[in-house]
Tab-separated table of C-alpha atoms and ligand atoms in Angstrom:
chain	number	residue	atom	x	y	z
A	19	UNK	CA	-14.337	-37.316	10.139
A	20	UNK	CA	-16.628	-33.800	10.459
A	21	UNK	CA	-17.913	-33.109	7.158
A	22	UNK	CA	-16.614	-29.656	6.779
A	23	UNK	CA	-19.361	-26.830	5.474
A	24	UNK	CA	-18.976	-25.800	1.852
A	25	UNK	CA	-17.931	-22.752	1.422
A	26	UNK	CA	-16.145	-20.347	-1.405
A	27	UNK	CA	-13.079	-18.282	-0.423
A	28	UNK	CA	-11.833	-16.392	-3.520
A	29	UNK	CA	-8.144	-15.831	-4.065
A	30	UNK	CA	-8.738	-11.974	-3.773
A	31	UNK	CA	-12.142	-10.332	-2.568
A	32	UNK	CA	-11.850	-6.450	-3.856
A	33	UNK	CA	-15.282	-6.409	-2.948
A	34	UNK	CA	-14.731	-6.780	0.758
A	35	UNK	CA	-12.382	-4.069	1.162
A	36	UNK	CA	-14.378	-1.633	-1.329
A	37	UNK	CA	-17.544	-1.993	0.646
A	38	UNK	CA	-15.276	-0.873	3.748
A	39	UNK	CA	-14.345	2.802	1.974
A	40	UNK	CA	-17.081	3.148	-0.329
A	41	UNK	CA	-17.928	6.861	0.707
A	42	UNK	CA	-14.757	8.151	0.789
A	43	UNK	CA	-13.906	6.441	-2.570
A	44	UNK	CA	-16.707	7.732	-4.197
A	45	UNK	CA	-16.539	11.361	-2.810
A	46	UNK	CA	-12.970	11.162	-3.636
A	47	UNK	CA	-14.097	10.223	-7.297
A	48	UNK	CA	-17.205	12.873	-7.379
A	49	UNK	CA	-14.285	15.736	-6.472
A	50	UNK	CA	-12.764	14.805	-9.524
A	51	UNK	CA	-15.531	14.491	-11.954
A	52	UNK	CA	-16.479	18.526	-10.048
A	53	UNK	CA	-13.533	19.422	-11.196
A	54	UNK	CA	-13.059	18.109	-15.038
A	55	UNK	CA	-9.187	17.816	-14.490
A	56	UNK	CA	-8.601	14.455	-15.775
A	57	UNK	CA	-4.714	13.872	-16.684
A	58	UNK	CA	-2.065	14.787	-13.625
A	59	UNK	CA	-3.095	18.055	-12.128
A	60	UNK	CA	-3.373	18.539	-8.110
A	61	UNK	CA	-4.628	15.015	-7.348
A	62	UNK	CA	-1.542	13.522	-9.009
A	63	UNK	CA	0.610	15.959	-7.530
A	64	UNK	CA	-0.813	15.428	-3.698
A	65	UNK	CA	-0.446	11.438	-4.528
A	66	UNK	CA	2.852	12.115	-5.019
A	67	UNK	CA	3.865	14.016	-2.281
A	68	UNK	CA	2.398	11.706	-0.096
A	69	UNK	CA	3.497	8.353	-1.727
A	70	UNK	CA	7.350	10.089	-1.521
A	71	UNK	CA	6.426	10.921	1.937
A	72	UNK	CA	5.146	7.108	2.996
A	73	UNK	CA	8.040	5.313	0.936
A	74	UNK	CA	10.711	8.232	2.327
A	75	UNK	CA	11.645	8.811	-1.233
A	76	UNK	CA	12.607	12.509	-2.372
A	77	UNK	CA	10.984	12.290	-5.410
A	78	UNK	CA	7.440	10.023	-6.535
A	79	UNK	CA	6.582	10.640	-10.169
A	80	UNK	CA	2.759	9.066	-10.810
A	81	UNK	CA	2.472	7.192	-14.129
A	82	UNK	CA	-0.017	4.962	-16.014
A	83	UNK	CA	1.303	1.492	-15.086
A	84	UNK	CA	3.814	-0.380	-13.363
A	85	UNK	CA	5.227	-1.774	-16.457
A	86	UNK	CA	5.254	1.903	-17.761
A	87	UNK	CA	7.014	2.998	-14.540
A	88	UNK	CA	9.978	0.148	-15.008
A	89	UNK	CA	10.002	1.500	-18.887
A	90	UNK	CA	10.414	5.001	-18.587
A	91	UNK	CA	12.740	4.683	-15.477
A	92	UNK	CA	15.129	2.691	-17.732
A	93	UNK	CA	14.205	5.076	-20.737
A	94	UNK	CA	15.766	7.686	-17.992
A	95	UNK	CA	18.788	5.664	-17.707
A	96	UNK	CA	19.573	5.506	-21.359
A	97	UNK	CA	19.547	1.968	-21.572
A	98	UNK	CA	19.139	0.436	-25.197
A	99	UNK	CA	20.906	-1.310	-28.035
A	100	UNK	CA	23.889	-3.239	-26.686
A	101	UNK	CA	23.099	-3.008	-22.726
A	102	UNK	CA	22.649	-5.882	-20.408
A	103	UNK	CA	20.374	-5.483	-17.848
A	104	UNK	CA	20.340	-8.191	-14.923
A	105	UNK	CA	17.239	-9.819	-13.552
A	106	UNK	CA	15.084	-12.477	-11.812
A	107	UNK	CA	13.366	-14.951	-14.462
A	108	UNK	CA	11.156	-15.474	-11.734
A	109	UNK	CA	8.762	-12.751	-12.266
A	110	UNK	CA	5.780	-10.785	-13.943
A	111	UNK	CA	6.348	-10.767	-18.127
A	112	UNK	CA	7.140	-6.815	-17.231
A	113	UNK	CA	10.293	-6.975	-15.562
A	114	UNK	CA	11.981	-8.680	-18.655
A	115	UNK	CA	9.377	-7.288	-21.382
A	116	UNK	CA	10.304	-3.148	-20.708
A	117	UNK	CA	14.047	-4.190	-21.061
A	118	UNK	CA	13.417	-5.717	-24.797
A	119	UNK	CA	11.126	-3.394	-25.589
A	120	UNK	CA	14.228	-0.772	-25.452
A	121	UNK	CA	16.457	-2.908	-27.850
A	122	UNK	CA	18.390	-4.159	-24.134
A	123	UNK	CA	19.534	-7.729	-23.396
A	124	UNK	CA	18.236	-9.254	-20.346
A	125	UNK	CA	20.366	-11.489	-18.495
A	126	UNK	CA	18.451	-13.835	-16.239
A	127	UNK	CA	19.511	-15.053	-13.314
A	128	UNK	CA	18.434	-17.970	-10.944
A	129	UNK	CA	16.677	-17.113	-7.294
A	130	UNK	CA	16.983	-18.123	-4.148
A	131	UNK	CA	14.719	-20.480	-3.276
A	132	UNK	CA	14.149	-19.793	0.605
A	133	UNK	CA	12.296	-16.108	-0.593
A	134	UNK	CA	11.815	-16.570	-4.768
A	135	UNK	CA	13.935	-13.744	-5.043
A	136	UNK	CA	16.996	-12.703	-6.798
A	137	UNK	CA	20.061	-14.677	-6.257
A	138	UNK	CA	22.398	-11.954	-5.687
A	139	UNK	CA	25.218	-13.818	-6.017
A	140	UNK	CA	24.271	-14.914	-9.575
A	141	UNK	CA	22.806	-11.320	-9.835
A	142	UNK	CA	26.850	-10.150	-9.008
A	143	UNK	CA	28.353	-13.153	-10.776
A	144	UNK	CA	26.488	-11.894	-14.337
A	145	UNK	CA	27.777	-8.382	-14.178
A	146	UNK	CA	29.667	-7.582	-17.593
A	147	UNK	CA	31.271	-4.310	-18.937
A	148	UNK	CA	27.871	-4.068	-20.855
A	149	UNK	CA	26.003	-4.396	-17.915
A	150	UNK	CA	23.622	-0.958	-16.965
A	151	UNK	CA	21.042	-1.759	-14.259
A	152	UNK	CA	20.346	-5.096	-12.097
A	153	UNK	CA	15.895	-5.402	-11.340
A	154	UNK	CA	15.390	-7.106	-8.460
A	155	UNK	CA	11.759	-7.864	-8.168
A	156	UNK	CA	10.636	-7.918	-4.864
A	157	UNK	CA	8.228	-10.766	-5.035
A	158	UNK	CA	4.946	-11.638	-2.836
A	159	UNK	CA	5.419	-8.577	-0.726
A	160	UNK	CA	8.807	-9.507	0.332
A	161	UNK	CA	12.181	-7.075	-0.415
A	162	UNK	CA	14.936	-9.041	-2.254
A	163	UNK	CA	18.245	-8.755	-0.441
A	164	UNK	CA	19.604	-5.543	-2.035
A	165	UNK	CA	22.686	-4.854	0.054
A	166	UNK	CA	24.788	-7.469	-1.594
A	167	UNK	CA	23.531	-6.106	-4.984
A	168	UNK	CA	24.028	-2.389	-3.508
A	169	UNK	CA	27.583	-2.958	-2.430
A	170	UNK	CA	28.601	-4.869	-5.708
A	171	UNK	CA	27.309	-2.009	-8.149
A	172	UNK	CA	28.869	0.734	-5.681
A	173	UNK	CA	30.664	3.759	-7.656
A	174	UNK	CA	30.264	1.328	-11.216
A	175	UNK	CA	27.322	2.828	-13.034
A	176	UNK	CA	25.047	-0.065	-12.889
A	177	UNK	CA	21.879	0.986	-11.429
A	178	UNK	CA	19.728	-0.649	-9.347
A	179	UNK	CA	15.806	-0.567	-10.248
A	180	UNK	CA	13.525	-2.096	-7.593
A	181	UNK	CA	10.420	-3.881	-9.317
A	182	UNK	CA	8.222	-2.651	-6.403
A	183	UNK	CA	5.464	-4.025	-7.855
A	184	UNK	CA	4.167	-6.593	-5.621
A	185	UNK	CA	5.772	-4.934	-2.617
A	186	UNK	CA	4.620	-1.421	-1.465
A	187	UNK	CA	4.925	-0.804	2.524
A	188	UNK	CA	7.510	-3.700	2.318
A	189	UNK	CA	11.054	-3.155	4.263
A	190	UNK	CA	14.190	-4.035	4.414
A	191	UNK	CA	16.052	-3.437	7.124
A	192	UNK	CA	13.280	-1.380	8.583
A	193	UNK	CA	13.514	1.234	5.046
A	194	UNK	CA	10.664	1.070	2.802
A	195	UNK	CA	11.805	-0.232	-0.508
A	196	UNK	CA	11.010	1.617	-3.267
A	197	UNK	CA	13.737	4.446	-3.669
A	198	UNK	CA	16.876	2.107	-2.029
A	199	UNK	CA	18.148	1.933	-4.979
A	200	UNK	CA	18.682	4.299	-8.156
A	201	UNK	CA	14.505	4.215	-8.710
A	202	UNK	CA	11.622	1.989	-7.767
A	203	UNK	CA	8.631	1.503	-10.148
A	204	UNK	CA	4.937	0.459	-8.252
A	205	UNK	CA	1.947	-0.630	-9.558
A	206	UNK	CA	-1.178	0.066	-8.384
A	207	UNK	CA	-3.466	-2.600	-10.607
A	208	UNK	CA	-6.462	-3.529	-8.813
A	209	UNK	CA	-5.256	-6.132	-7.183
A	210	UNK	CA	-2.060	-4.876	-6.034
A	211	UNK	CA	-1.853	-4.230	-1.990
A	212	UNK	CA	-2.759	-1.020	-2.697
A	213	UNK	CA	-4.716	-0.841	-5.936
A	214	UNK	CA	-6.576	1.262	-7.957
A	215	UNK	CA	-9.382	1.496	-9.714
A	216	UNK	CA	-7.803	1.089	-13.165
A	217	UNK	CA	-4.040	1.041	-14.221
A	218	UNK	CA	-2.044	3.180	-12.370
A	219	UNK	CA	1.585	3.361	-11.365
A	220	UNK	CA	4.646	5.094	-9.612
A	221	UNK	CA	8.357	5.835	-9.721
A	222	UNK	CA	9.983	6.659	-6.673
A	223	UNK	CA	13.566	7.959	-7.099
A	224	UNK	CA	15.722	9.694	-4.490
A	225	UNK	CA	17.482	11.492	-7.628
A	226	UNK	CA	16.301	14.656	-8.731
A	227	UNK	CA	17.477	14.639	-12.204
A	228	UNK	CA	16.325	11.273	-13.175
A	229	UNK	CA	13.214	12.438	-11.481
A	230	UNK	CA	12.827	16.017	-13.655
A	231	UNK	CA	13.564	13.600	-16.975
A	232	UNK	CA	10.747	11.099	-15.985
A	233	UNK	CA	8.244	14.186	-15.431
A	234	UNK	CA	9.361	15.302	-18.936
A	235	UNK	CA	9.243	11.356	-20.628
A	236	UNK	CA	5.992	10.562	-19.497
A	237	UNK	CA	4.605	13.892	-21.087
A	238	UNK	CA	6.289	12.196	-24.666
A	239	UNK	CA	9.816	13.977	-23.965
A	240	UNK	CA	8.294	17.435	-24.000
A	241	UNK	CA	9.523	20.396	-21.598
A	242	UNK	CA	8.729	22.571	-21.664
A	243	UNK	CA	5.213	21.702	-23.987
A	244	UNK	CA	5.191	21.237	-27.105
A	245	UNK	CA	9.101	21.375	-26.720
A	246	UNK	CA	11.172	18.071	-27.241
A	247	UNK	CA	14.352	17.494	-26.721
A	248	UNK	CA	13.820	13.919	-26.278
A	249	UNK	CA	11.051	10.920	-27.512
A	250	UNK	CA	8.772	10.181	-24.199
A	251	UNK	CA	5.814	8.275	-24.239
A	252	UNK	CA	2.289	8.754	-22.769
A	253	UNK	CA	3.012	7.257	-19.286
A	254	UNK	CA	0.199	9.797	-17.703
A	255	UNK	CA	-1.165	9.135	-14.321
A	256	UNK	CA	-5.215	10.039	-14.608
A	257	UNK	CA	-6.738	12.300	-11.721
A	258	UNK	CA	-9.634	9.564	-10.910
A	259	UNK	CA	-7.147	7.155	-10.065
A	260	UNK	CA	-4.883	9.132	-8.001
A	261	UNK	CA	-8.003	10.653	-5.865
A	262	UNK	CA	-8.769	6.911	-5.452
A	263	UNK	CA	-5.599	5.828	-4.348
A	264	UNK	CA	-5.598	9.165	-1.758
A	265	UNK	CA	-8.834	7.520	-0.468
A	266	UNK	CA	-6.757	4.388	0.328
A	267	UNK	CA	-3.448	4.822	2.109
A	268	UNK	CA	-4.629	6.080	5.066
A	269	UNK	CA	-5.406	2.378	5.432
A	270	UNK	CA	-2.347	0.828	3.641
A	271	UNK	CA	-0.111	-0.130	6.778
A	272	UNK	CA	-3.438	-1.552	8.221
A	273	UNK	CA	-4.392	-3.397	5.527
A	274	UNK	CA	-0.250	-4.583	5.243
A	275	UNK	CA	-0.571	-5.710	9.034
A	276	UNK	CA	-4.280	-7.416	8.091
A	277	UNK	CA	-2.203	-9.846	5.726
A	278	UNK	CA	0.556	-10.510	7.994
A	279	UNK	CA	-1.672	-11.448	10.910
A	280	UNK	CA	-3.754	-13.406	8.041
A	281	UNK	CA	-0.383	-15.136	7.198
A	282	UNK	CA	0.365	-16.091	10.886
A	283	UNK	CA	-2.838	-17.574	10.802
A	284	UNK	CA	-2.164	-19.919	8.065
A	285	UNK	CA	1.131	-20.561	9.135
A	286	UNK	CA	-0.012	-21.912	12.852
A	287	UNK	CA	-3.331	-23.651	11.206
A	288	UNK	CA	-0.493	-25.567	8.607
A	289	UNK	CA	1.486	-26.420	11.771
A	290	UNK	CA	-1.505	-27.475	13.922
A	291	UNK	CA	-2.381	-29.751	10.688
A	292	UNK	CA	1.028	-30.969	10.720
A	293	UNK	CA	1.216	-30.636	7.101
A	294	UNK	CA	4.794	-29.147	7.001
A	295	UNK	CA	5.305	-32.748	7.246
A	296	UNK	CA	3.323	-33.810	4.030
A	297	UNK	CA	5.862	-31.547	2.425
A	298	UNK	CA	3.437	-28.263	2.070
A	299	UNK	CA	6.751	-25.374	2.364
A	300	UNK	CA	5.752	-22.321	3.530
A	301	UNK	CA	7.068	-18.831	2.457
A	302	UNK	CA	9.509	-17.515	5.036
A	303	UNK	CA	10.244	-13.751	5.895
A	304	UNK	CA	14.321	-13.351	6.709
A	305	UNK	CA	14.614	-11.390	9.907
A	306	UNK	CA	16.124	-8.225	8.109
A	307	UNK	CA	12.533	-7.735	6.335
A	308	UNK	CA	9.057	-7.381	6.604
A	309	UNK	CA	6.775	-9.456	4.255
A	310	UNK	CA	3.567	-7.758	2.883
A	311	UNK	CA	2.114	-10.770	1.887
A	312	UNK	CA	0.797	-9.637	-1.336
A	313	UNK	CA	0.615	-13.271	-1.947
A	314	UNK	CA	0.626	-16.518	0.171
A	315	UNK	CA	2.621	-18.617	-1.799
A	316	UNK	CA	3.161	-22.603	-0.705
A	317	UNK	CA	5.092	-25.051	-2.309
A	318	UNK	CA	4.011	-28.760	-2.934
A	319	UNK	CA	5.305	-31.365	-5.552
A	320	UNK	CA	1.440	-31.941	-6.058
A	321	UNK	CA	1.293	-28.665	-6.928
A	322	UNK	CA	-1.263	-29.221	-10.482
A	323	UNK	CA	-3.550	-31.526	-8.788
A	324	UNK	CA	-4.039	-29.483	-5.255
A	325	UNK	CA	-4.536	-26.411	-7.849
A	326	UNK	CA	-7.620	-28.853	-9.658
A	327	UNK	CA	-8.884	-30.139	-5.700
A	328	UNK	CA	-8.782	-26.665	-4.402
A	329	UNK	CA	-10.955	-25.268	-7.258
A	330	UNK	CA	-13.693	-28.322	-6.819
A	331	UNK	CA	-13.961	-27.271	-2.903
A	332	UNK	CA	-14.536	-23.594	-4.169
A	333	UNK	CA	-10.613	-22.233	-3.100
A	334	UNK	CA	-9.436	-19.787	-5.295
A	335	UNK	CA	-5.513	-20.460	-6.253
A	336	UNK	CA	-3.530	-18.993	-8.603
A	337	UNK	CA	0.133	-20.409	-10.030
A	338	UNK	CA	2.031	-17.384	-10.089
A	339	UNK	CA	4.466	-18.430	-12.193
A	340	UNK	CA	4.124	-21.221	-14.836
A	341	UNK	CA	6.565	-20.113	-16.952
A	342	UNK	CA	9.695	-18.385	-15.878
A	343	UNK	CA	10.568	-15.603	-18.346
A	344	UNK	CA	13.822	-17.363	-19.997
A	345	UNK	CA	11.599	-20.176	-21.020
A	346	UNK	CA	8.987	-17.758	-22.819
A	347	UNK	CA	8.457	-18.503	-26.493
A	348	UNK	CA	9.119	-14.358	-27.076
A	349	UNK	CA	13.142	-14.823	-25.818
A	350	UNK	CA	14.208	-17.823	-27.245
A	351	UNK	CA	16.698	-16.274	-29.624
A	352	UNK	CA	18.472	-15.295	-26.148
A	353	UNK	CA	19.320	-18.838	-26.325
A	354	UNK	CA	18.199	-20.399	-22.778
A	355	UNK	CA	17.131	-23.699	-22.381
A	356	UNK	CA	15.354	-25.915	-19.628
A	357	UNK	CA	17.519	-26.243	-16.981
A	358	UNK	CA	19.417	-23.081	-16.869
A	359	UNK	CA	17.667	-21.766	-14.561
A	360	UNK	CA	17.001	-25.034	-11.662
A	361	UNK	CA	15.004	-22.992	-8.694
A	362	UNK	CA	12.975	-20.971	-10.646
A	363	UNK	CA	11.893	-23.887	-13.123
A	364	UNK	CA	11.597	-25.776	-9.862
A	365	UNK	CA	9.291	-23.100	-7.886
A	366	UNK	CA	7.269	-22.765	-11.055
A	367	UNK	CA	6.401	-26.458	-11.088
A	368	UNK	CA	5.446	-26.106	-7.336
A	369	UNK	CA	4.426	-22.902	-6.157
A	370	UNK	CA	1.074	-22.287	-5.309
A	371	UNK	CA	-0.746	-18.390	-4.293
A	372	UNK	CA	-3.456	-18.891	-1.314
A	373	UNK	CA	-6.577	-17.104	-0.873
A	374	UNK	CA	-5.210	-13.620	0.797
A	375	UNK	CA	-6.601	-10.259	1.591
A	376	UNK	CA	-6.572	-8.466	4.572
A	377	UNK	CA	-10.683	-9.413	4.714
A	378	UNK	CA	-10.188	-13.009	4.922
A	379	UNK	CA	-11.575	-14.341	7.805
A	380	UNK	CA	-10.345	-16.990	10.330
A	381	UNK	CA	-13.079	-19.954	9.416
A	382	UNK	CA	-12.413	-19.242	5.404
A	383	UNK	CA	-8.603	-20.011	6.291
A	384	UNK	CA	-9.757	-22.917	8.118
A	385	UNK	CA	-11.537	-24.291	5.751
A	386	UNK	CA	-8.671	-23.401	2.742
A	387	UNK	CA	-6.303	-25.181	5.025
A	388	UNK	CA	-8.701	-28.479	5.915
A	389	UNK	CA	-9.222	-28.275	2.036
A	390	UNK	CA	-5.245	-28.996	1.946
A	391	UNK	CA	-5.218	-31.575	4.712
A	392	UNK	CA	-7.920	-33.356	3.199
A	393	UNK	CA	-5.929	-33.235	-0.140
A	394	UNK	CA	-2.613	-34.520	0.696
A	395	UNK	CA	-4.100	-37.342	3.555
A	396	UNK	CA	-5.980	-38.758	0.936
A	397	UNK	CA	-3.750	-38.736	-1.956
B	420	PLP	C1	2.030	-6.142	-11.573
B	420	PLP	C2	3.473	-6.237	-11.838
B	420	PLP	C3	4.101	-5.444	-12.804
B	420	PLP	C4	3.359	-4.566	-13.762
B	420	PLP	O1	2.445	-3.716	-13.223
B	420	PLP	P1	1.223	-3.165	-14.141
B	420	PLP	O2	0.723	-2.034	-13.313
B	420	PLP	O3	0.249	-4.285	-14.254
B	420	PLP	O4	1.776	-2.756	-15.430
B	420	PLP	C5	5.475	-5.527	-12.934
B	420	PLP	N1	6.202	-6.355	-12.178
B	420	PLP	C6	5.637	-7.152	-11.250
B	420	PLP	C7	6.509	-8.055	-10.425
B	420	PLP	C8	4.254	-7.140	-11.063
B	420	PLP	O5	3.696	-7.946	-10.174
């Protein structure tokens, strides 16, 4: 058998893309540091208007984080003490975490496993009287399937919050998700398909008073200053990181169709391998959407020791996620126990993230993927 070169392909490369905008980044950063506006101002509020224009939403309100942007929306909803609020266990602590953090239940509920996304049958099948919002999370890149969830929360009062995190320039049904529902919160950590250059975030909201509240929560409740009708938070958006992010959409929808082309890449070196039949699954994009790719996620019963092989052939992987939320040490006065929840505790025993960025290059996916093969033959 050809000895294959050694190489290292990280799970992310920043570098790669930053070295590709460096100028405009750092003029973008220099205008800021001219000006010595630091916290919102223009910057933020040109982000805005053109993250509302790129994700069609009426209204984009920047704020520190993602997790601050799922926070404040449902601190705009009112949701506390005694509310249920329906979501994936499969996720990012911060889908779950904001809810408890305002005194509301979470009510977990199993995915499907075809796309790791919210089951929205479960999702519908949970509703309660007490029930204020359902967060799907629109994992890897790729939109959960929010009619069903739209349709069953039609005229009730339960809101529908997108966790956009992972998934900006994703669609469903050719719409940009984001504002489909009552509000969308984005994140733009560095490592997110669009990313800053620090913690940043966004809420996109196609209603105008929930969007007027948010501007007012993230300034700690006060409107006008110094005025409060309400408790807010600091959930700020800084100038630096909004000039940054200007810099980089221009090139989001061709770094979005980088990754695809990346994952049709793996997915025909995986088939040329023929390891579909070793049992590698590989993620799957329903024909009413279009994946992102934030992450390449496979699944194999080996999953622990291809994670350990991958790492000794320099392959970055990452297990994205080990623990789904209703088994985290945190909730366990909600009650769950192992097996509750049989997908997600299945996908997080098998899932594994691939090397991908819109950089990677066809002989670094070769070699990730003959670092697989070689793997699984031998094992
Ligand atoms: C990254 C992420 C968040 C939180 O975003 P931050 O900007 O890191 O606070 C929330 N939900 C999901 C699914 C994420 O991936």
């Amino acid at each position: 058998m050809r000895q294959p070169t050694e190489m290292t392909v990280p799970l992310v490369d920043l570098k790669a893309q930053y070295d590709s905008i460096r100028a405009d980044v750092l003029a973008a950063i220099t205008r800021v540091c001219d000006s010595q506006q630091f916290i919102l101002g223009p910057e933020v509020e040109l982000l805005e208007q053109e993250l509302a224009a790129y994700l069609s939403a009426k209204h984009a309100v920047g704020v520190s984080s993602g997790t601050d942007a799922l926070l404040a929306i449902m601190m705009g909803l009112g949701i506390g003490p005694g509310d249920e609020v329906i979501t994936t266990t499969y996720s990012f602590f911060s889908t779950a975490g904001s809810i408890v953090r305002l005194g509301a239940t979470p009510v977990f509920v199993d995915i499907d496993p075809a796309t790791f996304n919210i089951d929205p049958d479960a999702a519908r099948d949970a509703i309660t009287s007490r029930t204020k919002a359902i967060v799907p999370v629109h994992l890897f890149g790729l939109s959960a399937d929010l009619d069903p969830l739209l349709t069953a929360t039609s005229g009730s009062g339960v809101s529908i919050i997108e966790d956009s995190c992972q998934a900006i320039g994703a669609r469903y049904k050719g719409r940009c998700v984001g504002a489909l529902g009552m509000a969308g919160g984005l994140s733009f950590f560095p490592s997110k398909s669009l990313g800053a250059y620090g913690d940043a975030g966004l809420i996109a909201t196609n209603d105008e008073a929930l969007a007027e509240h948010l501007r007012s929560l993230r300034v700690h409740g006060a409107q006008p200053r110094y005025v409060h009708k309400r408790v807010g938070g600091n959930f700020r958006l800084d100038a630096i990181q909004a000039a940054v992010l200007r810099a980089k959409l221009p090139h989001l929808n061709q770094w979005c169709r980088a990754r695809r082309e990346v994952a049709d890449r793996y997915h025909q070196l995986f088939t040329n391998a023929g390891l579909e039949a070793f049992g590698v699954e590989l993620p799957v994009q329903p024909r009413d959407r279009w994946h992102t790719y934030h992450q390449y996620v496979v699944q194999t019963p080996r999953r622990d020791q291809l994670h350990t092989h991958l790492e000794s052939r320099g392959v970055g992987t990452a297990i994205y996620y080990p623990v789904p939320l209703h088994l985290q040490e945190c909730f366990a006065s909600l009650g769950y126990s192992e097996g509750a929840f049989p997908k997600s505790e299945n996908a997080a025993r098998t899932a594994l993230a691939l090397p991908m960025y819109p950089e990677l290059t066809e002989d670094q996916q070769a070699y990730v993927v003959e670092m697989i093969a070689e793997y699984l033959r031998m094992s």
